[in-house]
Steps between C-alpha positions, in 0.01 A plus 500: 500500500627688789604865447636568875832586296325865355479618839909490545664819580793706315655872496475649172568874439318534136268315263574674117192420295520485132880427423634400227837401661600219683368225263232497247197704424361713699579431874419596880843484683460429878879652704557328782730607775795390551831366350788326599757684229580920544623576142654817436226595224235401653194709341226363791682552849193530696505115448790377596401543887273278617352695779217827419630840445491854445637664185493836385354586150504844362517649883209266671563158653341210369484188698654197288344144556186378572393153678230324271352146437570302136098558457534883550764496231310281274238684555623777304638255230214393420341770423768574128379105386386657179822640440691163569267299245599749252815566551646162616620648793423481896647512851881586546659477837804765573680615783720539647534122444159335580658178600594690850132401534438196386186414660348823356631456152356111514202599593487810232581257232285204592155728550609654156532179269184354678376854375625379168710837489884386375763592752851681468766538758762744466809355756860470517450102639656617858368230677515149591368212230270429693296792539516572113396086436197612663367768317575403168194306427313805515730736299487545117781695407849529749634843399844450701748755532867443460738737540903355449632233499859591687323414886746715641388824308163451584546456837660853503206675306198264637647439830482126407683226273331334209516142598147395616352731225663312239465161647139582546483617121608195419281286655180670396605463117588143571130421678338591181193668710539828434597720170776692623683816375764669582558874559793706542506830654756707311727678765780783374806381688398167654343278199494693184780395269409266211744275660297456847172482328627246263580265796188569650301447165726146446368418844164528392521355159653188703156447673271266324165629391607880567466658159522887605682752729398889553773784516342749753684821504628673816287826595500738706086529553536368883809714588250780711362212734825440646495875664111422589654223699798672657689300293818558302522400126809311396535559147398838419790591258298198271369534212248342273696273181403720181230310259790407240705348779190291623392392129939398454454244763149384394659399186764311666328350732268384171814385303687332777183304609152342363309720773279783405645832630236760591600830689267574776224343618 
């Protein structure tokens, strides 16, 4: 078997080694740069850009991105297998949105089930079919972001409608190849009302074989990179939904729908 496809190229800017976020067990994350959307929250900014750059962290630039092969990266994965076995956990890709490199995030996924290491994506499904048809034979777990359902709304906080993400959300339930969840970051001001989470949590209980959705709270951890960047945050009069408001809408979500609620993750 042929394994010219490890020696494809991406741009990541971090690998984060012993997660336990962003699907199950204990997990290396690989960021890749890049991403179609600009949401006003966005805690990783250094990723949205495709291109390598400079960022300032406590007073001393750091360059952000890096050019490696899928066998560098898995390289490194490897290396936490006890950790997987144990833990039932594995590779997750993240972004940015990794399917702004497709190639990269094949060839990431492939070398890791041949690995026998499970697979996670964490997207938004902005992209064509086609590109996410191909990588779901490889992928164990779609952990797919969505974020309203009014398209017009999120084109003014993501820079983008909803269309093709729901579409695409749709599709991936209905081809049965992939267990797919649902997670909803929860924005102050743009999606937070048990209203707008209801419709997106209807949404998802509408999708056969999805069984649970994730309420990520808004934070403010990734506010400082946007002055590292030169950049101006949007939202800085924001802040985080109290625990009691977060566990209000977890039970709604639980008594409105047959999905399992979890906050965070």
């Amino acid at each position: 078997m042929t394994t010219d496809y490890l020696q494809t190229k991406g741009r990541i800017f971090d690998i984060q080694r012993y997660s336990i976020h962003d699907g199950e067990g204990i997990r290396t994350i690989c960021f890749l740069k890049g991403c179609v959307l600009r949401c006003k929250w966005c805690c990783n900014p250094e990723s949205q850009e495709y291109g390598i750059q400079e960022m300032t962290v406590n007073g001393r630039k750091k360059t952000v991105g890096r050019d490696v092969t899928a066998a560098q990266v898995l390289e490194i994965v490897e290396k936490d297998r006890p950790y997987y076995n144990r833990s039932g956990g594995g590779l997750t890709l993240s972004g940015g949105e990794s399917l702004c490199q497709p190639e990269f995030a094949g060839a990431l996924l492939r070398g890791a089930k041949a690995m026998g290491i499970r697979t996670a994506m964490e997207s938004m499904g902005c992209a064509e079919w086609r590109v996410i048809e191909g990588i779901l034979p490889d992928l164990d777990h779609y952990l797919m972001d969505i974020k309203h359902m009014n398209s017009e709304k999120h084109r003014q906080f993501t820079g983008r409608g909803n269309g093709l993400m729901l579409e695409n959300a749709k599709r991936i339930a209905a081809s049965g190849m992939t267990r797919l969840s649902i997670r909803v970051p929860v924005i102050p001001g743009f999606n937070h009302t048990p209203e707008e989470i209801g419709e997106i949590a209807a949404f998802a209980d509408s999708l056969p074989g999805v069984e649970d959705i994730y309420l990520l709270p808004y934070h403010r951890l990734g506010q400082d990179k946007y002055e590292g960047l030169g950049r101006v945050y949007e939202l800085p009069h924001i802040l985080p939904p109290e625990p009691e408001y977060m566990e209000m809408v977890k039970r709604k979500v639980e008594t409105d729908t047959g999905l399992r609620c979890q906050i965070g993750g």
